[in-house]
XYZ file of C-alpha atoms in Angstrom:
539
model
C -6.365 -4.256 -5.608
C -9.374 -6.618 -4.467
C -9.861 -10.173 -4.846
C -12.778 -11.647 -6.758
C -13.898 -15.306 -7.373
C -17.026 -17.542 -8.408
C -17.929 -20.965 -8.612
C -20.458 -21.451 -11.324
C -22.046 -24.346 -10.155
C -25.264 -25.083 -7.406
C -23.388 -27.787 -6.526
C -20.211 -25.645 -4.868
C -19.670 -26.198 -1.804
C -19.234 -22.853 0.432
C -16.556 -24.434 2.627
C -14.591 -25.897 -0.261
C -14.617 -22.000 -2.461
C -13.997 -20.440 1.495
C -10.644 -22.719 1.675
C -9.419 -20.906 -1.483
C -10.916 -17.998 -1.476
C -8.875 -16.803 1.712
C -5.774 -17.618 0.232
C -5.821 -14.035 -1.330
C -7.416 -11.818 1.164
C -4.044 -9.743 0.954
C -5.596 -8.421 -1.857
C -8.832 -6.906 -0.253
C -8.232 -6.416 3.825
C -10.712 -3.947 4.331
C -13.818 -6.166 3.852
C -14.727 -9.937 2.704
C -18.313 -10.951 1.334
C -19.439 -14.217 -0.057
C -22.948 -14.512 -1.674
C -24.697 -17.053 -2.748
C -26.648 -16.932 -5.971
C -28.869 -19.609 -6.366
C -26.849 -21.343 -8.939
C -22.953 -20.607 -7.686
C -20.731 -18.671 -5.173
C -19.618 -15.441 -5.888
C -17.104 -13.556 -3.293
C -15.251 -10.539 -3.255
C -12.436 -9.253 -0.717
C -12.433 -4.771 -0.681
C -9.167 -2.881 -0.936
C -10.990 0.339 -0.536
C -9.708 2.861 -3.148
C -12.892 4.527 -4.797
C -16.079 5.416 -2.794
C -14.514 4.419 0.766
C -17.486 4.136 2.729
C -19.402 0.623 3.125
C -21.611 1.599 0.287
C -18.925 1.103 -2.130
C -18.669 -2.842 -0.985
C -19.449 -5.337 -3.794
C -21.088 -7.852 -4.577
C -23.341 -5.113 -5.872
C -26.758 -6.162 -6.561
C -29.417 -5.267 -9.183
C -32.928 -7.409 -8.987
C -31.510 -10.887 -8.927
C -28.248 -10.185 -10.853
C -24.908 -9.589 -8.968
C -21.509 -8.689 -10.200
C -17.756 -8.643 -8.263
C -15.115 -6.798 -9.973
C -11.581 -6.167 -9.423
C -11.090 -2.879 -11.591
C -10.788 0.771 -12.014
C -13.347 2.313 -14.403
C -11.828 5.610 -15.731
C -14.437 7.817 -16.693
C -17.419 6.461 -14.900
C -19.048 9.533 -13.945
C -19.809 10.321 -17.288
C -21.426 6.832 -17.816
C -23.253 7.069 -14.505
C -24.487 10.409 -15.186
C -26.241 8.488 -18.882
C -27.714 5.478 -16.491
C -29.016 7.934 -13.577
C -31.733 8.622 -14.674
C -32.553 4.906 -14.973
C -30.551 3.656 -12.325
C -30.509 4.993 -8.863
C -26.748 4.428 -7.349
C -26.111 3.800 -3.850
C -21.978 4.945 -3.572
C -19.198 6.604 -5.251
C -17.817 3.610 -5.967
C -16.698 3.209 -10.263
C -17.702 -0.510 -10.010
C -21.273 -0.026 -9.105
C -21.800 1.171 -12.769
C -21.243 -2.598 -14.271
C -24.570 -4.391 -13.816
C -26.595 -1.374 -15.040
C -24.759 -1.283 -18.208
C -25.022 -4.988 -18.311
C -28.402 -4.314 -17.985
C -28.281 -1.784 -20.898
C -25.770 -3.373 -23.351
C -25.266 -6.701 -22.126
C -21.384 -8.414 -23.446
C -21.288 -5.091 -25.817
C -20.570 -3.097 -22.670
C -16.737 -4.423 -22.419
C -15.954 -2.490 -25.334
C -17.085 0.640 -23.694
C -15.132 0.217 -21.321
C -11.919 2.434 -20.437
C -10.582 0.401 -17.699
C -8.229 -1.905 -15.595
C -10.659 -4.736 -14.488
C -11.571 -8.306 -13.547
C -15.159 -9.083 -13.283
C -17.959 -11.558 -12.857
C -21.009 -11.408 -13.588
C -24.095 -13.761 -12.536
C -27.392 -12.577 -14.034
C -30.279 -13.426 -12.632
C -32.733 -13.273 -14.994
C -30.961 -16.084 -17.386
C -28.731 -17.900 -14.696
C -26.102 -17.259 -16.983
C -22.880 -16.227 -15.669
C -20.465 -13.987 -17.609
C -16.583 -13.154 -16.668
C -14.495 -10.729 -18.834
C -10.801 -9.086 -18.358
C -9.538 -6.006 -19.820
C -7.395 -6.444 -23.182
C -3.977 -6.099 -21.569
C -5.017 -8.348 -18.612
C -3.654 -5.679 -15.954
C -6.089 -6.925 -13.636
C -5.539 -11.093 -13.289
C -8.072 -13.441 -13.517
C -7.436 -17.250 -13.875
C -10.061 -20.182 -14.645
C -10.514 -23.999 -14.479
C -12.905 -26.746 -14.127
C -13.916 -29.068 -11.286
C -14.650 -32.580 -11.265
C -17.800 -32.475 -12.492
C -16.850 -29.648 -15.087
C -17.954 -26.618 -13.701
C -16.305 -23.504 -14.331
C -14.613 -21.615 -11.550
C -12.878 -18.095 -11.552
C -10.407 -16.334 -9.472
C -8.201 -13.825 -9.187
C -5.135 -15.723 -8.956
C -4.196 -19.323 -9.380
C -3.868 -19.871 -6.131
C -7.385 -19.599 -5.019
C -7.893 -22.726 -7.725
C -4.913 -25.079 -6.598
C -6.984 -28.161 -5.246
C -10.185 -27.303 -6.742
C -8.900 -27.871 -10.352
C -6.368 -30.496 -12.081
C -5.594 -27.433 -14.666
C -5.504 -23.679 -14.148
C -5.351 -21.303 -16.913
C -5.020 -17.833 -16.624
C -8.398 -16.042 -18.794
C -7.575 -14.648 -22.054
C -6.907 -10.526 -22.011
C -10.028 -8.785 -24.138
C -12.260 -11.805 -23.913
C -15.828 -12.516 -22.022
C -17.219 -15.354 -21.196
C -20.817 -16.475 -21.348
C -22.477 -19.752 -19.967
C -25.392 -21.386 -21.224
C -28.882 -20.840 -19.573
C -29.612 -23.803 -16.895
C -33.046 -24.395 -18.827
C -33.328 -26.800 -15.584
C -30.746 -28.757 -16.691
C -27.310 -29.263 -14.027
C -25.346 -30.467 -17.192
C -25.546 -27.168 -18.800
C -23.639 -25.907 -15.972
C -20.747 -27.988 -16.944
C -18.630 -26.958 -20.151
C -21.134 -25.454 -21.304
C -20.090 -21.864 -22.083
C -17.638 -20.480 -24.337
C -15.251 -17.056 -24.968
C -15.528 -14.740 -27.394
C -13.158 -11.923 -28.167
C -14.245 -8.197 -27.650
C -10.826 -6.283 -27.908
C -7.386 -7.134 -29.822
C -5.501 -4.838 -28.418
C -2.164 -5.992 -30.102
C -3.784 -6.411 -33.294
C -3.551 -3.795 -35.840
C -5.664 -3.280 -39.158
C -4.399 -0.064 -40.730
C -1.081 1.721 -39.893
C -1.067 5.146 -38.689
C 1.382 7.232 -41.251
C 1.336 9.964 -38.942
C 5.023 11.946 -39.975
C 7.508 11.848 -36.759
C 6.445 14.858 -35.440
C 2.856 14.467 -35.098
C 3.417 10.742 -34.052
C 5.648 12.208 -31.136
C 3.100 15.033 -30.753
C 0.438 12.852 -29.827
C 2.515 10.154 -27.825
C 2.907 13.050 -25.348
C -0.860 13.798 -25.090
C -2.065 10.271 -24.670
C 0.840 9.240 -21.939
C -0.117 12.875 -19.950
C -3.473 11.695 -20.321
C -2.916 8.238 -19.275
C -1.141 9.336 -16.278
C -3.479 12.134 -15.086
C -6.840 9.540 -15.487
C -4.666 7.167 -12.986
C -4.404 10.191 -10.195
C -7.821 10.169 -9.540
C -8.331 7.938 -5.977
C -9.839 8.549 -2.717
C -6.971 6.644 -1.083
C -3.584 7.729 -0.694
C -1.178 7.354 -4.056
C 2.586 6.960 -4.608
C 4.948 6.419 -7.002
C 7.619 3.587 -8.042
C 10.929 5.652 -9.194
C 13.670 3.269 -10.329
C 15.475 5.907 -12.302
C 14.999 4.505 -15.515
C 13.145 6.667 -18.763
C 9.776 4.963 -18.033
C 9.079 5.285 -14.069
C 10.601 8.685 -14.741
C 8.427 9.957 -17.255
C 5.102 8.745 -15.040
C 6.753 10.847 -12.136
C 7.425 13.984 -13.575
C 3.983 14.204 -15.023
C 2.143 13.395 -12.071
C 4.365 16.171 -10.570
C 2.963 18.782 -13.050
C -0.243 17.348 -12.193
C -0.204 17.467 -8.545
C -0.596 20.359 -6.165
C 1.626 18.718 -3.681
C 4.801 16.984 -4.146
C 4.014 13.746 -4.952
C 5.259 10.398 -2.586
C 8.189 8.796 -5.060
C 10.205 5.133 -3.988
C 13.383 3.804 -4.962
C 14.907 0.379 -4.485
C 18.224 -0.858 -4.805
C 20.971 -3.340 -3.466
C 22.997 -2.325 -0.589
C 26.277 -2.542 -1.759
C 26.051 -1.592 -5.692
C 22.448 -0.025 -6.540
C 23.091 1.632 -10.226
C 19.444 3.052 -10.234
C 19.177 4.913 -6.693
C 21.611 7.930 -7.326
C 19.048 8.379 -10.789
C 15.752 8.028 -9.174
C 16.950 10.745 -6.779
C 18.606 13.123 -9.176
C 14.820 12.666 -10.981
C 12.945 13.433 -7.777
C 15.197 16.468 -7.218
C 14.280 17.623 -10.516
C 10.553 17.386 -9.920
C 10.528 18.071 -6.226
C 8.639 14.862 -5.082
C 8.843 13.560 -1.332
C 11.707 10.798 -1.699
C 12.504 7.784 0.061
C 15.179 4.857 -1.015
C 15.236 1.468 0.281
C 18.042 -0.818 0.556
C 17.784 -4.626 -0.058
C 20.350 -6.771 1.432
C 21.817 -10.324 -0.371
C 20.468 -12.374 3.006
C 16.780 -10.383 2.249
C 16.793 -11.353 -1.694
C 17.475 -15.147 -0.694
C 15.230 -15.465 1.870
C 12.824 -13.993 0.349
C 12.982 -16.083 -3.011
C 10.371 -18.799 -2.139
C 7.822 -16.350 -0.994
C 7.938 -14.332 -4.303
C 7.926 -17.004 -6.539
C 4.746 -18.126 -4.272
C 2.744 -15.139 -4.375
C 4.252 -14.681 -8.506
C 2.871 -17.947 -9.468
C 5.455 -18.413 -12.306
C 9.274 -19.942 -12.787
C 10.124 -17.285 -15.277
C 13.562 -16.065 -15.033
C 12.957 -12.439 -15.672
C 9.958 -12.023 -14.024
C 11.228 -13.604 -10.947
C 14.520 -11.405 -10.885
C 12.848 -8.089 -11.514
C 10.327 -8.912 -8.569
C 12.581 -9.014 -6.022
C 13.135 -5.465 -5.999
C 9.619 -4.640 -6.837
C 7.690 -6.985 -3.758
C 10.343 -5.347 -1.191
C 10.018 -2.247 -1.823
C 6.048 -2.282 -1.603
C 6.450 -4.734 1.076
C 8.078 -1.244 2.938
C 5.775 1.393 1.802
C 2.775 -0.935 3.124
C 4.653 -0.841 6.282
C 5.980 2.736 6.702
C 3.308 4.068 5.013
C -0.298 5.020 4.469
C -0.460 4.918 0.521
C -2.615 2.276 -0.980
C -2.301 2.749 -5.092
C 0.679 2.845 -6.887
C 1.490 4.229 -10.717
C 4.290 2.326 -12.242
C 6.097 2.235 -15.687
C 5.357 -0.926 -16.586
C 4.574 -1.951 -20.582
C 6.783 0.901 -22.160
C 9.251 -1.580 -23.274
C 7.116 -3.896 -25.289
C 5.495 -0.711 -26.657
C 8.747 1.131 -28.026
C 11.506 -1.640 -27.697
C 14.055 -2.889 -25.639
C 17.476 -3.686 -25.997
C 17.434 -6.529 -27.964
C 14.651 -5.301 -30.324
C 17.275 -3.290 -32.126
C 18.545 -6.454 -33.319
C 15.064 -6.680 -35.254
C 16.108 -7.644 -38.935
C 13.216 -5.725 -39.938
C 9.883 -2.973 -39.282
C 7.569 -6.463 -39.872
C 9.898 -8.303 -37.522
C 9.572 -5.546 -34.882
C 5.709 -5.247 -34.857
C 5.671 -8.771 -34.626
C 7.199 -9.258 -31.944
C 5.621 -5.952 -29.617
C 2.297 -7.575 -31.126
C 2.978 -10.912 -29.459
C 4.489 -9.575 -26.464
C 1.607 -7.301 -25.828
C -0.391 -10.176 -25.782
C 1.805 -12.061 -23.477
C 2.387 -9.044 -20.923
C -0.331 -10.181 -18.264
C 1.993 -13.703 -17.614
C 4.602 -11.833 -16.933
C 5.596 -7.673 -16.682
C 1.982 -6.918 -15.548
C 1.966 -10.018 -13.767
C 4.504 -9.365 -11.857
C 3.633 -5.241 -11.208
C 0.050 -6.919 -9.541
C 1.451 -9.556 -7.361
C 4.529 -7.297 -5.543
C 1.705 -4.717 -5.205
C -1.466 -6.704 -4.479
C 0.212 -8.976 -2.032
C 0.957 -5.657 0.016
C -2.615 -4.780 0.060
C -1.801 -2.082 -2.568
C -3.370 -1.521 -5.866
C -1.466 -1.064 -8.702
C -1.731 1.411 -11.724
C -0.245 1.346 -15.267
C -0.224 4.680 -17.408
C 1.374 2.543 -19.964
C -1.098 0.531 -20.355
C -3.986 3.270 -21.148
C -6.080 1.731 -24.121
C -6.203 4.826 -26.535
C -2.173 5.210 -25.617
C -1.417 1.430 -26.374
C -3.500 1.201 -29.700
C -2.029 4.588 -30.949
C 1.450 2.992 -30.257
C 0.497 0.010 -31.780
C -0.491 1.977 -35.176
C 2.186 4.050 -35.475
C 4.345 2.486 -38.306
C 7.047 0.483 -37.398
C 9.771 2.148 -39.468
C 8.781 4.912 -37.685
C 9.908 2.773 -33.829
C 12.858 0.840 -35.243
C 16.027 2.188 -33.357
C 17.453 4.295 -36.441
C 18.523 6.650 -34.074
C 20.951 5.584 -32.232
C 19.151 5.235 -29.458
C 16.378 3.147 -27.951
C 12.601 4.529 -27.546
C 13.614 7.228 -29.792
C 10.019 8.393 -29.966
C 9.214 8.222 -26.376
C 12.155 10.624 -25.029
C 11.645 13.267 -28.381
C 8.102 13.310 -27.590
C 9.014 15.029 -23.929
C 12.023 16.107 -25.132
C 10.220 19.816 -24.543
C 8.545 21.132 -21.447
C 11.099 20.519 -19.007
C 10.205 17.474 -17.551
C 13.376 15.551 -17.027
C 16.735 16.277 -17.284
C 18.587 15.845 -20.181
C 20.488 12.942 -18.792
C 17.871 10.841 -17.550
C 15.681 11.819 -20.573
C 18.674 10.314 -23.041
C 19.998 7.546 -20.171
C 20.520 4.358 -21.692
C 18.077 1.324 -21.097
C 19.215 -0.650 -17.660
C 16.854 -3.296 -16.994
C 15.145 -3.098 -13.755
C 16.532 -6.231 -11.951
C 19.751 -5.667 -13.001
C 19.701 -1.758 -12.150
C 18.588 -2.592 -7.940
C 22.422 -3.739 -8.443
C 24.089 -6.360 -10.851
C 25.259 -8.316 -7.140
C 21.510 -9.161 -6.756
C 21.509 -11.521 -9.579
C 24.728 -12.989 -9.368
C 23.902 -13.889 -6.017
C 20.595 -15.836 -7.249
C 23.020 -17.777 -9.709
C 25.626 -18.431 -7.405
C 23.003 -19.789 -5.007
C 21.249 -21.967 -7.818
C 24.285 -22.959 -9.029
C 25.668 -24.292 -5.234
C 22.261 -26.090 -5.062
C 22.578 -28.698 -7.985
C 25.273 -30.635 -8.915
C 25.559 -30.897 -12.357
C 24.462 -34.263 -12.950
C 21.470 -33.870 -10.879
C 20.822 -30.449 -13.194
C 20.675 -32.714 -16.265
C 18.340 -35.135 -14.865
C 16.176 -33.160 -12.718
C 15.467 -30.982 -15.811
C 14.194 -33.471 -18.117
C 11.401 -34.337 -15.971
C 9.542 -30.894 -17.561
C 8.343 -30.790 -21.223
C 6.991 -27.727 -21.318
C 9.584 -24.712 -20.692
C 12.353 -27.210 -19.859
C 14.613 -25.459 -17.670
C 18.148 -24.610 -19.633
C 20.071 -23.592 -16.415
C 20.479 -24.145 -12.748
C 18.846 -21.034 -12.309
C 15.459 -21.717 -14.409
C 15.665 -25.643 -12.500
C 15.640 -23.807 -9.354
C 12.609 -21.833 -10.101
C 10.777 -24.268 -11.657
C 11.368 -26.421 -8.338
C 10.023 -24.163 -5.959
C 6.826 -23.341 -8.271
C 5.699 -26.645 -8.695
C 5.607 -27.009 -5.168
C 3.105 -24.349 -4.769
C 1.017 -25.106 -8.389
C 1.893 -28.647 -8.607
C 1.529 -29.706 -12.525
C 0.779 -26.161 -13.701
C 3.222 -25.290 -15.368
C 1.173 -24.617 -18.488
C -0.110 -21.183 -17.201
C 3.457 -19.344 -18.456
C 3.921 -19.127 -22.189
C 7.011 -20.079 -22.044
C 10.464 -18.093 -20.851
C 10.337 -14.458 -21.277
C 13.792 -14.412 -23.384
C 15.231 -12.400 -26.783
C 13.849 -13.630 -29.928
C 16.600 -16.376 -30.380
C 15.519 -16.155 -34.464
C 17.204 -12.743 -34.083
C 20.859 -12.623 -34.497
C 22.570 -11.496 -31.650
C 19.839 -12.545 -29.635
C 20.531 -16.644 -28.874
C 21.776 -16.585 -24.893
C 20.668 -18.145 -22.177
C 20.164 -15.406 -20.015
C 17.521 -13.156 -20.104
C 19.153 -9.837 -18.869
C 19.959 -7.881 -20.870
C 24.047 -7.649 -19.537
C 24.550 -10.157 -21.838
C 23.548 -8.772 -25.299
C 26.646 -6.866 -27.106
C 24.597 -3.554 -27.192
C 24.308 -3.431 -23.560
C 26.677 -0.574 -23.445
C 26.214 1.766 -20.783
C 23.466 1.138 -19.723
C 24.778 -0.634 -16.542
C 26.465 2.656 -14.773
């Protein structure tokens, strides 16, 4: 991961964007660069991953245009072999592609674009300044406005805390443009606006594809997805909770791969459900293992400090990231890896447990459609933050655009659990070629913060519960309006993020929960333990 941020005013004050710029140099140790454009601040700090040397250090500059981008550009050597002959590059780095097809295209260029990113453009030609984030939003970018109404960007909402009275986070698939200065300082305030280049969720015509070729080509895309993610100069590893998804990622990158391939595993200390998995899957694909035990004293002392570096109060997000930051917390400190491939974004894709109570194939696609476009405040929120804030970049085969909008196509009938079991499509489509075994292939859905152990999150809601009285649940609650917390639990959260990003709570959708229209599906607990088709997927 790297950090990126710009404020897009002459007016910003270098000391003022310094004081929250370094909040996320976590992100980027290798290297740290501020430049200043003439009309605005534009910084970037370098996790070195492609084209190590200091070549590959951004801002890159073009003539009097500069860009900073947080991304991974899959496929750029066939783009930079179009622009050489008009461009002359200076490193290996993917990134250093952007401002000559900026150049080129100008905004159309996003939709070229196979990629993972965050950037920000300032051209200086126009003195416009243009920021733009991949559809899924697997690389975070957030966005406010200062006093005088100049528009700031940053990686994370915590770089704007103080220099805005709201954050937002920027909309996945969209650009943004600002007006030409023409001389004027007020057309650097409010005066630009976003347009949409990708829908990613959305879907104009249904793929009909019969259930063969559907599963067919759900295998090619994912292999593809996965084996586009392997290329790095730095060091990569693997996140192995056990589960279908991580699984799958694994023992494709282990075809892949000439050596056995670095896999981690997470769980609780006294009742991990996931570890004995994860290692019966690396056994099967021969990877270089390692587990990691959490104990109850780490998970609640480390509680604040993930809900910190998260940014959010949501309950699932903040339970399934206590595994996940620990366990990259030790492979930054045991090890030399620096990208990650997780299994992130499967579930919205092909269903989770309580999509089989979908009363319908319109219900279903409704709901994947508006939780794909929800992902990057939570799932892929919380896959960059455990990772980033370890200095480790993260990588989401998942999330591949030609994989997600062939997904997305298929027709719903077709991903409704008629089966008899979840992700149907998924586990037939690697059902052949030997690449896990039949028991972990077919395993029931456990979700992830639940599977490091069901102890971990009965301790968080014993400890949330021991904090509040309930009287002072009842009225401490009501003081929110948006996502009113509905247990001790979500009041406890909610406390400790507004004490970080005072007033913000606007920046999460709401709580990432079952569709309560659903029945079966109105509880006040996100995990999945609690819905009656749970089943086995707990041992």
């Amino acid at each position: 991961m790297c950090s990126i941020m710009g404020y897009c005013s002459p007016d910003a004050s270098l000391d003022t964007f310094q004081k929250g710029f370094e909040k996320t140099v976590s992100r980027g140790p290798d290297d740290s660069r501020i430049v200043d454009t003439g009309n605005g601040l534009l910084g970037f700090h370098r996790l070195a991953i492609m084209g190590l040397t200091p070549a590959g250090m951004q801002p890159f500059q073009l003539g009097k245009s500069y860009v900073v981008c947080n991304g991974e550009i899959y496929g750029f050597e066939k783009l930079k072999k179009e622009l050489s002959d008009r461009y002359s590059f200076e490193s290996d780095s993917d990134c250093e592609i952007l401002l000559p097809l900026y150049q080129e295209y100008g905004t159309e260029m996003f939709s070229m674009l196979d990629a993972e990113f965050a950037c920000i453009i300032y051209d200086g030609d126009t003195g416009e300044f243009i920021a733009a984030r991949d559809p899924i939003g697997i690389r975070p970018l957030y966005y406010g406005y200062d006093k005088k109404g100049a528009i700031i960007f940053a990686s994370e909402a915590k770089n704007l805390v103080g220099l805005t009275d709201r954050i937002m986070p920027f909309p996945p698939g969209h650009y943004y443009k600002s007006l030409p200065p023409d001389g004027r300082m007020e057309t650097y305030y409010k005066g630009g606006s976003f347009h949409c280049y990708c829908d990613i969720a959305g879907t104009e015509n249904i793929c009909h594809d019969d259930l063969e070729t559907v599963c067919r080509n759900i295998h090619d895309k994912l292999v593809s997805g996965v084996e586009k993610r392997l290329v790095a100069d730095a060091k990569v590893g693997f996140l192995l909770s056990g589960g279908l998804d991580s699984s799958l990622v694994c023992a494709i990158a282990a075809k892949k791969s000439k050596e056995p391939i670095k896999t981690f595993a997470i769980g609780m200390s006294e009742d991990a459900i996931d570890l004995k998995y994860a290692k019966q899957v690396a056994d099967y694909i021969g990877s270089d293992h390692k587990e990691i035990y959490m104990t109850p004293k780490e998970v609640l002392e480390s509680l604040e400090t993930v809900i910190e570096l998260l940014g959010t109060y949501d309950i699932t997000t903040i339970r399934a990231s206590m595994g996940m930051y620990l366990v990259c917390k030790a492979i930054h400190q045991q090890t030399d890896i620096r990208v990650l491939l997780t299994g992130e974004i499967s579930d919205e894709l092909f269903g989770y447990k309580y999509t089989d109570f979908a009363p319908d194939a319109a219900a279903f696609q409704k709901e994947a459609e508006k939780r794909i476009r929800e992902l990057h405040m939570y799932d892929v929120l919380r896959a960059d933050r455990c990772i980033s804030v370890n200095s480790l970049e993260a990588r989401v085969p998942f999330g591949d655009l030609d994989f997600v909008r062939y997904v997305m196509s298929v027709d719903p009938e077709l991903k409704l659990n008629r089966y008899g079991k979840g992700k149907y499509l998924l586990r037939h489509a690697f059902e052949k070629g030997g690449y896990l075994p039949e028991e972990i292939l077919w395993r029931e859905k456990a979700a992830f913060s639940d599977a490091v152990g069901h102890s971990m999150v009965d301790y968080l809601k014993e400890y949330a519960e021991n904090t509040y009285t309930d009287e002072a649940f009842e009225n401490l609650r009501l003081k929110y309006t948006h996502a009113r917390p509905f247990t001790k639990e979500s009041l406890l959260y909610r406390e400790i993020f507004e004490k970080y990003y005072p007033g913000q709570g606007e920046m999460i959708a709401d709580f990432w929960m079952p569709n309560r229209e659903w029945e079966g599906c109105n509880v006040d607990d996100p995990s999945a333990r609690v819905l009656s088709n749970y089943g086995d997927s707990g041992k």
